[in-house]
Short mmCIF file of C-alpha atoms and ligand atoms in Angstrom, two decimals:
data_model
loop_
_atom_site.label_atom_id
_atom_site.label_comp_id
_atom_site.label_asym_id
_atom_site.label_seq_id
_atom_site.Cartn_x
_atom_site.Cartn_y
_atom_site.Cartn_z
CA MET Q 292 132.74 161.18 -5.98
CA GLY Q 293 132.33 163.02 -2.63
CA LYS Q 294 134.66 161.39 -0.13
CA ILE Q 295 137.41 159.45 -1.85
CA LEU Q 296 139.61 157.03 0.07
CA ILE Q 297 142.98 156.36 -1.59
CA THR Q 298 144.99 153.59 0.08
CA GLY Q 299 148.78 153.51 -0.32
CA GLY Q 300 148.79 157.20 -1.24
CA ALA Q 301 152.24 157.81 0.27
CA GLY Q 302 153.86 155.28 -2.07
CA PHE Q 303 155.20 155.72 -5.58
CA ILE Q 304 152.06 155.50 -7.76
CA GLY Q 305 149.65 156.40 -4.95
CA SER Q 306 151.33 159.78 -4.38
CA HIS Q 307 150.86 160.71 -8.05
CA VAL Q 308 147.20 159.64 -7.89
CA VAL Q 309 146.62 161.62 -4.67
CA ARG Q 310 148.25 164.74 -6.17
CA LEU Q 311 146.21 164.50 -9.37
CA PHE Q 312 142.92 164.09 -7.49
CA VAL Q 313 143.58 166.74 -4.81
CA ASN Q 314 144.51 169.34 -7.44
CA LYS Q 315 141.85 168.40 -9.98
CA TYR Q 316 138.84 167.81 -7.73
CA GLU Q 317 138.80 170.69 -5.25
CA GLN Q 318 135.10 170.07 -4.47
CA HIS Q 319 135.79 166.51 -3.29
CA HIS Q 320 137.73 165.34 -0.25
CA ILE Q 321 140.68 162.98 -0.63
CA TYR Q 322 141.61 160.74 2.32
CA ASN Q 323 145.03 159.11 2.02
CA LEU Q 324 145.27 155.97 4.17
CA ASP Q 325 148.78 154.60 4.44
CA LYS Q 326 150.72 152.50 6.95
CA LEU Q 327 153.98 154.28 6.02
CA THR Q 328 156.01 151.13 5.52
CA TYR Q 329 159.54 151.57 4.17
CA ALA Q 330 157.86 152.37 0.80
CA GLY Q 331 155.53 155.07 2.12
CA ASN Q 332 156.95 158.56 2.39
CA LEU Q 333 154.97 161.73 3.04
CA GLU Q 334 157.78 163.75 1.49
CA ASN Q 335 156.22 162.58 -1.80
CA LEU Q 336 153.23 164.81 -1.03
CA LYS Q 337 154.84 167.89 0.52
CA ASP Q 338 153.34 170.16 -2.14
CA ILE Q 339 149.72 169.27 -1.36
CA GLN Q 340 149.74 168.42 2.36
CA GLU Q 341 148.11 171.74 3.37
CA LYS Q 342 145.30 171.62 0.80
CA HIS Q 343 141.79 172.02 2.25
CA ASN Q 344 140.48 168.88 0.50
CA TYR Q 345 143.24 166.52 1.70
CA THR Q 346 143.54 164.42 4.88
CA PHE Q 347 146.27 161.91 5.73
CA ILE Q 348 145.42 158.95 7.98
CA ARG Q 349 148.10 156.57 9.16
CA GLY Q 350 146.84 153.00 9.48
CA ASP Q 351 147.19 149.39 8.46
CA ILE Q 352 144.69 147.77 6.07
CA THR Q 353 145.30 144.39 7.73
CA ASN Q 354 143.72 145.74 10.95
CA LYS Q 355 140.05 144.79 10.42
CA ASP Q 356 138.61 146.64 13.43
CA PHE Q 357 140.42 149.83 12.48
CA ILE Q 358 139.24 149.59 8.84
CA ASP Q 359 135.61 148.95 9.87
CA GLU Q 360 135.70 151.92 12.22
CA LEU Q 361 137.30 154.14 9.58
CA PHE Q 362 134.55 153.38 7.03
CA GLU Q 363 131.89 153.84 9.69
CA THR Q 364 133.34 157.26 10.61
CA TYR Q 365 133.92 158.71 7.14
CA LYS Q 366 131.39 156.84 4.98
CA PHE Q 367 133.55 157.03 1.85
CA ASP Q 368 131.84 157.20 -1.55
CA SER Q 369 134.77 155.87 -3.59
CA VAL Q 370 137.78 153.73 -2.78
CA ILE Q 371 140.92 153.62 -4.92
CA HIS Q 372 142.97 150.78 -3.49
CA LEU Q 373 146.71 150.89 -4.16
CA ALA Q 374 148.21 149.90 -0.79
CA ALA Q 375 150.32 146.81 -1.24
CA GLU Q 376 153.66 145.18 -0.75
CA SER Q 377 154.96 145.74 -4.27
CA HIS Q 378 158.51 144.43 -4.70
CA VAL Q 379 158.94 140.97 -6.27
CA ASP Q 380 162.35 140.31 -4.67
CA ARG Q 381 160.98 141.03 -1.19
CA SER Q 382 158.08 138.63 -1.88
CA ILE Q 383 160.59 135.87 -2.60
CA SER Q 384 162.26 136.30 0.80
CA ASN Q 385 159.08 137.10 2.80
CA PRO Q 386 155.92 135.83 1.07
CA LEU Q 387 153.65 135.95 4.12
CA GLU Q 388 153.87 139.74 4.41
CA PHE Q 389 152.43 139.87 0.87
CA VAL Q 390 149.55 137.58 1.81
CA TYR Q 391 148.66 139.73 4.82
CA THR Q 392 148.70 143.10 3.07
CA ASN Q 393 147.74 142.24 -0.50
CA VAL Q 394 145.13 139.57 0.19
CA ILE Q 395 143.80 140.04 3.73
CA GLY Q 396 144.14 143.83 3.58
CA THR Q 397 142.13 143.90 0.34
CA VAL Q 398 139.40 141.66 1.77
CA ASN Q 399 139.14 143.90 4.86
CA LEU Q 400 138.53 146.90 2.59
CA LEU Q 401 136.02 145.00 0.43
CA ASN Q 402 134.10 143.93 3.56
CA ALA Q 403 134.03 147.41 5.02
CA ALA Q 404 132.81 148.93 1.72
CA LYS Q 405 130.14 146.22 1.33
CA THR Q 406 128.85 146.86 4.86
CA ILE Q 407 128.81 150.64 4.69
CA TRP Q 408 127.20 150.70 1.21
CA GLY Q 409 124.70 147.96 2.17
CA CYS Q 410 125.50 145.89 -0.91
CA SER Q 411 123.59 142.70 -1.67
CA LYS Q 412 122.88 140.54 -4.70
CA ASP Q 413 119.30 141.76 -5.12
CA LYS Q 414 120.13 145.46 -5.07
CA VAL Q 415 122.11 147.84 -7.31
CA THR Q 416 124.29 150.29 -5.40
CA GLU Q 417 124.40 153.66 -7.18
CA ASN Q 418 127.15 156.30 -7.10
CA LYS Q 419 129.71 154.20 -5.22
CA ILE Q 420 132.81 152.52 -6.57
CA PHE Q 421 135.59 150.26 -5.31
CA TYR Q 422 138.56 150.61 -7.67
CA HIS Q 423 141.25 147.94 -7.25
CA VAL Q 424 144.67 148.75 -8.73
CA SER Q 425 146.41 145.61 -9.91
CA THR Q 426 149.31 144.56 -12.07
CA ASP Q 427 150.05 142.85 -15.39
CA GLU Q 428 152.15 140.30 -13.46
CA VAL Q 429 148.98 138.31 -12.64
CA TYR Q 430 148.96 137.13 -16.29
CA GLY Q 431 152.34 135.41 -15.93
CA THR Q 432 154.84 135.60 -18.72
CA LEU Q 433 154.81 135.91 -22.52
CA GLY Q 434 157.10 134.34 -25.11
CA ASP Q 435 158.59 136.42 -27.90
CA THR Q 436 155.20 137.44 -29.30
CA GLY Q 437 151.66 138.29 -28.16
CA LEU Q 438 150.16 140.71 -25.65
CA PHE Q 439 148.22 140.38 -22.38
CA THR Q 440 144.55 141.21 -22.93
CA GLU Q 441 141.78 141.44 -20.33
CA GLU Q 442 140.86 137.84 -21.28
CA THR Q 443 144.34 136.34 -20.71
CA ALA Q 444 144.14 133.59 -18.07
CA TYR Q 445 145.84 134.30 -14.76
CA ASP Q 446 149.17 132.49 -14.30
CA PRO Q 447 151.18 134.21 -11.55
CA HIS Q 448 154.72 133.00 -10.81
CA SER Q 449 156.04 135.03 -7.88
CA PRO Q 450 154.57 135.25 -4.38
CA TYR Q 451 153.92 138.95 -5.17
CA SER Q 452 151.95 138.25 -8.34
CA ALA Q 453 150.15 135.32 -6.68
CA SER Q 454 149.02 137.65 -3.89
CA LYS Q 455 147.84 140.30 -6.39
CA ALA Q 456 146.02 137.63 -8.44
CA SER Q 457 144.32 136.42 -5.29
CA SER Q 458 143.21 139.96 -4.40
CA ASP Q 459 141.80 140.43 -7.93
CA HIS Q 460 139.79 137.21 -7.52
CA PHE Q 461 138.36 138.47 -4.23
CA VAL Q 462 137.35 141.76 -5.85
CA ARG Q 463 135.50 139.91 -8.64
CA ALA Q 464 133.94 137.56 -6.08
CA TYR Q 465 132.58 140.54 -4.10
CA HIS Q 466 131.15 142.00 -7.31
CA ASP Q 467 129.52 138.72 -8.34
CA THR Q 468 128.33 137.66 -4.88
CA TYR Q 469 127.33 140.93 -3.23
CA ASN Q 470 126.97 143.29 -6.20
CA LEU Q 471 129.77 145.45 -4.81
CA PRO Q 472 130.39 148.07 -7.53
CA CYS Q 473 133.97 147.24 -8.49
CA VAL Q 474 136.43 147.92 -11.25
CA ILE Q 475 139.97 146.54 -11.68
CA SER Q 476 142.91 147.75 -13.73
CA ASN Q 477 146.08 145.79 -14.51
CA CYS Q 478 149.02 148.01 -15.36
CA SER Q 479 152.50 147.39 -16.71
CA ASN Q 480 155.77 148.64 -15.17
CA ASN Q 481 155.70 152.27 -14.05
CA TYR Q 482 158.67 154.63 -13.85
CA GLY Q 483 159.06 158.26 -12.83
CA PRO Q 484 159.69 160.51 -9.80
CA ASN Q 485 159.36 159.12 -6.25
CA HIS Q 486 160.05 155.52 -7.30
CA PHE Q 487 161.71 153.70 -4.41
CA PRO Q 488 165.36 152.89 -5.25
CA GLU Q 489 165.00 149.13 -4.87
CA LYS Q 490 163.30 148.88 -8.29
CA LEU Q 491 165.43 148.62 -11.44
CA ILE Q 492 165.33 152.18 -12.83
CA PRO Q 493 165.67 154.25 -9.62
CA LEU Q 494 168.23 151.78 -8.22
CA CYS Q 495 170.39 152.23 -11.32
CA ILE Q 496 169.98 156.03 -11.28
CA TYR Q 497 171.19 156.02 -7.65
CA ASN Q 498 174.07 153.65 -8.40
CA ILE Q 499 175.23 155.54 -11.49
CA LYS Q 500 175.27 158.74 -9.51
CA ASN Q 501 177.37 157.06 -6.82
CA ASN Q 502 179.59 155.06 -9.20
CA LYS Q 503 178.29 151.74 -7.91
CA PRO Q 504 177.73 148.52 -9.95
CA LEU Q 505 174.45 148.22 -11.89
CA PRO Q 506 173.12 144.71 -11.07
CA ILE Q 507 171.43 143.16 -14.11
CA TYR Q 508 169.69 139.84 -13.43
CA GLY Q 509 170.66 136.96 -15.78
CA LYS Q 510 171.53 138.26 -19.24
CA GLY Q 511 169.30 141.33 -19.09
CA GLU Q 512 167.05 139.86 -21.79
CA ASN Q 513 163.79 140.12 -19.83
CA VAL Q 514 161.32 142.54 -21.37
CA ARG Q 515 159.09 145.03 -19.54
CA ASP Q 516 156.50 147.47 -20.94
CA TRP Q 517 157.31 150.82 -19.31
CA LEU Q 518 154.72 153.54 -18.60
CA PHE Q 519 155.33 156.99 -17.10
CA VAL Q 520 153.66 157.08 -13.67
CA GLU Q 521 151.58 160.22 -14.37
CA ASP Q 522 150.05 158.43 -17.36
CA HIS Q 523 148.99 155.62 -15.01
CA ALA Q 524 147.41 158.19 -12.66
CA ARG Q 525 145.47 159.71 -15.61
CA ALA Q 526 144.26 156.26 -16.62
CA ILE Q 527 143.00 155.62 -13.07
CA ASP Q 528 141.13 158.94 -13.20
CA ALA Q 529 139.52 158.01 -16.55
CA ILE Q 530 138.52 154.53 -15.36
CA LEU Q 531 137.14 155.75 -12.03
CA HIS Q 532 134.88 158.19 -13.85
CA SER Q 533 133.90 156.36 -17.01
CA GLY Q 534 134.86 152.71 -16.57
CA LYS Q 535 132.11 150.10 -16.64
CA ILE Q 536 131.29 148.60 -13.24
CA GLY Q 537 132.38 144.95 -13.09
CA SER Q 538 135.00 145.52 -15.81
CA THR Q 539 138.74 145.10 -16.05
CA TYR Q 540 141.01 147.49 -17.96
CA ASN Q 541 144.59 146.81 -19.01
CA ILE Q 542 146.93 149.81 -18.87
CA GLY Q 543 150.28 149.81 -20.65
CA GLY Q 544 152.81 151.93 -22.45
CA HIS Q 545 153.16 150.01 -25.77
CA ASN Q 546 156.77 150.46 -24.88
CA GLU Q 547 158.71 147.21 -24.62
CA TRP Q 548 162.39 147.24 -23.68
CA THR Q 549 164.84 144.56 -22.59
CA ASN Q 550 166.36 145.41 -19.21
CA ILE Q 551 169.83 145.73 -20.69
CA ASP Q 552 168.63 148.25 -23.28
CA VAL Q 553 166.85 150.31 -20.60
CA ILE Q 554 170.04 150.45 -18.57
CA ARG Q 555 172.22 151.28 -21.60
CA LEU Q 556 169.88 154.17 -22.45
CA LEU Q 557 169.96 155.33 -18.83
CA CYS Q 558 173.77 155.19 -18.81
CA LYS Q 559 173.87 157.33 -21.97
CA ILE Q 560 171.46 159.94 -20.59
CA MET Q 561 173.40 160.11 -17.33
CA ASP Q 562 176.81 160.35 -19.05
CA LYS Q 563 175.52 163.64 -20.47
CA LYS Q 564 173.77 164.89 -17.32
CA LEU Q 565 176.80 164.16 -15.11
CA CYS Q 566 179.28 165.46 -17.73
CA ARG Q 567 181.03 162.08 -17.93
CA VAL Q 568 182.77 160.84 -21.09
CA ASP Q 569 180.40 158.81 -23.32
CA GLY Q 570 180.51 155.12 -22.30
CA THR Q 571 181.69 155.76 -18.72
CA ASN Q 572 178.50 154.65 -16.97
CA GLU Q 573 178.09 151.48 -19.08
CA GLN Q 574 181.25 150.15 -17.46
CA LEU Q 575 179.24 149.88 -14.22
CA ILE Q 576 176.92 147.23 -15.72
CA THR Q 577 177.35 143.93 -13.81
CA PHE Q 578 175.49 140.73 -14.67
CA VAL Q 579 174.35 138.96 -11.48
CA LYS Q 580 172.45 135.78 -10.53
CA ASP Q 581 168.96 135.74 -12.03
CA ARG Q 582 165.78 136.32 -9.98
CA ALA Q 583 164.04 133.01 -9.10
CA GLY Q 584 161.00 132.43 -11.34
CA HIS Q 585 161.90 135.54 -13.36
CA ASP Q 586 159.13 136.25 -15.90
CA LEU Q 587 160.60 136.68 -19.38
CA ARG Q 588 158.32 139.21 -21.00
CA TYR Q 589 155.35 141.45 -20.10
CA ALA Q 590 153.48 143.43 -22.76
CA ILE Q 591 150.03 144.94 -22.46
CA ASP Q 592 147.25 145.36 -24.99
CA SER Q 593 145.50 148.50 -23.71
CA SER Q 594 143.21 148.93 -26.75
CA LYS Q 595 140.04 148.49 -24.64
CA LEU Q 596 141.02 151.47 -22.46
CA GLN Q 597 142.10 153.50 -25.49
CA HIS Q 598 138.92 152.81 -27.49
CA GLU Q 599 136.35 152.94 -24.67
CA LEU Q 600 137.78 155.82 -22.65
CA GLY Q 601 140.09 157.65 -25.06
CA TRP Q 602 143.18 157.31 -22.83
CA LYS Q 603 146.67 157.02 -24.30
CA PRO Q 604 150.23 157.37 -22.98
CA SER Q 605 151.51 160.93 -23.27
CA LEU Q 606 155.30 160.50 -23.22
CA GLN Q 607 157.92 158.76 -25.34
CA PHE Q 608 160.18 156.61 -23.14
CA GLU Q 609 163.37 158.57 -23.92
CA GLU Q 610 161.64 161.81 -22.87
CA GLY Q 611 160.10 160.26 -19.75
CA LEU Q 612 163.38 158.69 -18.68
CA GLU Q 613 165.23 161.97 -19.07
CA LYS Q 614 162.54 163.73 -17.04
CA THR Q 615 162.90 161.04 -14.36
CA VAL Q 616 166.70 161.38 -14.22
CA ASP Q 617 166.32 165.18 -13.92
CA TRP Q 618 163.94 164.71 -10.99
CA TYR Q 619 166.35 162.41 -9.12
CA LEU Q 620 169.31 164.71 -9.72
CA ALA Q 621 167.29 167.68 -8.45
CA ASN Q 622 166.00 165.81 -5.38
CA GLU Q 623 169.14 164.57 -3.67
CA GLU Q 624 167.59 165.13 -0.23
CA TRP Q 625 164.69 162.79 -1.04
CA LEU Q 626 167.12 160.10 -2.19
CA LYS Q 627 169.31 160.61 0.87
CA HIS Q 628 166.32 160.26 3.19
CA VAL Q 629 164.90 157.12 1.59
CA THR Q 630 168.24 155.38 1.34
CA SER Q 631 169.11 156.15 4.97
CA GLY Q 632 165.60 155.40 6.28
CA GLU Q 633 165.60 158.77 8.10
CA TYR Q 634 161.99 159.55 7.16
CA GLN Q 635 160.79 156.43 8.97
CA LYS Q 636 162.29 157.44 12.30
CA PHE Q 637 160.46 160.77 11.98
CA TYR Q 638 157.10 159.09 11.29
CA GLU Q 639 157.47 156.79 14.26
CA GLN Q 640 157.55 159.85 16.51
CA GLN Q 641 154.93 161.80 14.58
CA TYR Q 642 152.09 159.31 13.99
CA VAL Q 643 150.44 156.52 15.92
CA ASN Q 644 150.13 153.43 13.76
CA ARG Q 645 146.81 151.56 13.89
P1 NAD A 130 154.82 151.20 -3.32
O1 NAD A 130 155.46 150.02 -2.67
O2 NAD A 130 155.65 152.32 -3.79
O3 NAD A 130 153.71 151.81 -2.35
C1 NAD A 130 152.84 151.02 -1.58
C2 NAD A 130 152.23 151.89 -0.51
O4 NAD A 130 151.33 151.08 0.26
C3 NAD A 130 153.26 152.48 0.47
O5 NAD A 130 153.00 153.84 0.69
C4 NAD A 130 153.04 151.67 1.75
O6 NAD A 130 153.35 152.40 2.93
C5 NAD A 130 151.55 151.32 1.65
N1 NAD A 130 151.23 150.12 2.41
C6 NAD A 130 151.89 148.93 2.36
N2 NAD A 130 151.32 148.06 3.22
C7 NAD A 130 150.26 148.71 3.79
C8 NAD A 130 149.29 148.34 4.76
N3 NAD A 130 149.27 147.11 5.32
N4 NAD A 130 148.34 149.24 5.11
C9 NAD A 130 148.34 150.49 4.56
N5 NAD A 130 149.26 150.91 3.66
C10 NAD A 130 150.20 150.02 3.28
O7 NAD A 130 153.95 150.57 -4.51
P2 NAD A 130 153.63 151.18 -5.95
O8 NAD A 130 154.71 150.77 -6.88
O9 NAD A 130 153.26 152.60 -5.83
O10 NAD A 130 152.35 150.31 -6.32
C11 NAD A 130 151.04 150.74 -5.91
C12 NAD A 130 150.02 149.74 -6.40
O11 NAD A 130 150.08 149.64 -7.82
C13 NAD A 130 150.24 148.33 -5.86
O12 NAD A 130 148.98 147.77 -5.60
C14 NAD A 130 150.93 147.59 -7.02
O13 NAD A 130 150.63 146.23 -6.98
C15 NAD A 130 150.29 148.28 -8.20
N6 NAD A 130 151.11 148.32 -9.44
C16 NAD A 130 152.40 148.79 -9.41
C17 NAD A 130 153.13 148.89 -10.59
C18 NAD A 130 154.54 149.42 -10.62
O14 NAD A 130 155.19 149.38 -11.67
N7 NAD A 130 155.07 149.95 -9.53
C19 NAD A 130 152.54 148.49 -11.80
C20 NAD A 130 151.23 148.00 -11.78
C21 NAD A 130 150.52 147.94 -10.60
O1 DAU A 131 154.71 144.81 -14.18
C1 DAU A 131 154.25 145.56 -13.10
C2 DAU A 131 155.15 145.35 -11.91
O2 DAU A 131 156.37 146.03 -12.18
C3 DAU A 131 154.55 145.83 -10.59
O3 DAU A 131 153.40 145.08 -10.31
C4 DAU A 131 155.55 145.70 -9.46
O4 DAU A 131 155.01 146.23 -8.27
C5 DAU A 131 156.80 146.47 -9.83
O5 DAU A 131 157.77 146.32 -8.83
C6 DAU A 131 157.35 145.97 -11.18
O6 DAU A 131 157.85 144.61 -11.05
P1 DAU A 131 159.21 144.16 -11.75
O7 DAU A 131 159.71 142.97 -11.05
O8 DAU A 131 159.05 144.08 -13.23
O9 DAU A 131 160.10 145.48 -11.41
P2 DAU A 131 161.64 145.61 -10.95
O10 DAU A 131 161.99 147.05 -11.06
O11 DAU A 131 161.90 144.91 -9.67
O12 DAU A 131 162.40 144.83 -12.09
C7 DAU A 131 162.30 145.22 -13.45
C8 DAU A 131 163.12 144.22 -14.26
O13 DAU A 131 164.52 144.42 -13.95
C9 DAU A 131 162.83 142.79 -13.94
O14 DAU A 131 162.96 142.02 -15.12
C10 DAU A 131 163.92 142.40 -12.94
C11 DAU A 131 165.09 143.24 -13.38
N1 DAU A 131 166.01 143.70 -12.31
C12 DAU A 131 165.48 144.26 -11.19
C13 DAU A 131 166.30 144.71 -10.18
C14 DAU A 131 165.72 145.30 -8.91
C15 DAU A 131 167.38 143.59 -12.49
O15 DAU A 131 167.86 143.12 -13.53
N2 DAU A 131 168.19 144.05 -11.49
C16 DAU A 131 167.71 144.58 -10.33
O16 DAU A 131 168.52 144.96 -9.43
#
């Protein structure tokens, strides 16, 4: 693997991937490239920031000249690309930001890797890999039955999922046109520590703690397939090392829950943790206007990954959710900083953004 570039490593999933790789692969060097948007927070990586095999670089993947120069300077061997605008609701109010980062940013990285690795159709590039981290949302929505497989046709509904679908198409196009050694994974909903409190689970943990309403879109009947974030990081490790170039792998938890049931379970766990009378937190549940274009159900068939690479989820949801709640209750400072935006003011003084 040699020099590994991880983009978006200061975000939720990226920080767990960076930590796993820095600790596991001491002989390789991990470069974390992140713009530090509102979702990027170096506090997520405090425990590994001094490691000899880790370097943080602040920069924007939409800046083509900067990206070209970066690849020219470091000559990365592997790229794990996670940097993205990731929140569906934000994509509904500001779609263009998602096109810039998720589509143009991805193409800038593909171009830089192609150039530095000298890829072309008549040549096989050995020992290099461009790993694109994508989402199950590109497949659209399911009815009451069925699962997304790697063969499911793309049918994105939100500006976020349309931008991720577009980036996936570019990755495949670079593989087919220039022989760029690529692999893609499409994962279901992650949960766990360091999740930004705009997403359903961390938002509700924060609101329960502060006795605020828990906003449930529509009737709370939408279904998501939840996976503990460290299991996603392990899957990325397995695919990077043993995945077939040119392939796609679905990653999921086999763990479908309606939103209302997730929040009821969370309320129950937090009644206990906060020593509140059973049923107290459920009274905070508030049904609000539905999300526009809200996909009804996501559910992943990850049998290809399980059979080919031997990966499987390690945690039951109840156990993972309790672990997540414990982390948030033990990390009040982190929550305070991200909800006040304090960390961003610090980064503006500390790092030049390119
Ligand atoms: P996140 O929003 O927590 O983190 C994204 C990171 O990317 C942040 O650190 C941010 O600063 C950085 N970033 C954003 N724009 C950038 C730019 N222009 N240049 C450089 N860095 C930039 O997202 P996440 O939830 O950790 O998701 C990571 C990846 O995994 C995304 O590609 C997302 O589509 C995908 N994914 C997420 C989930 C999920 O449940 N969260 C599930 C499947 C796939
Ligand atoms: O499926 C993978 C995707 O999961 C990732 O690609 C995205 O980056 C990630 O954000 C996530 O998307 P969702 O839209 O599914 O996650 P979110 O936490 O925003 O919402 C989960 C469900 O809860 C969804 O059905 C919408 C609903 N919801 C969300 C919020 C923020 C609510 O009911 N109330 C809320 O306040």
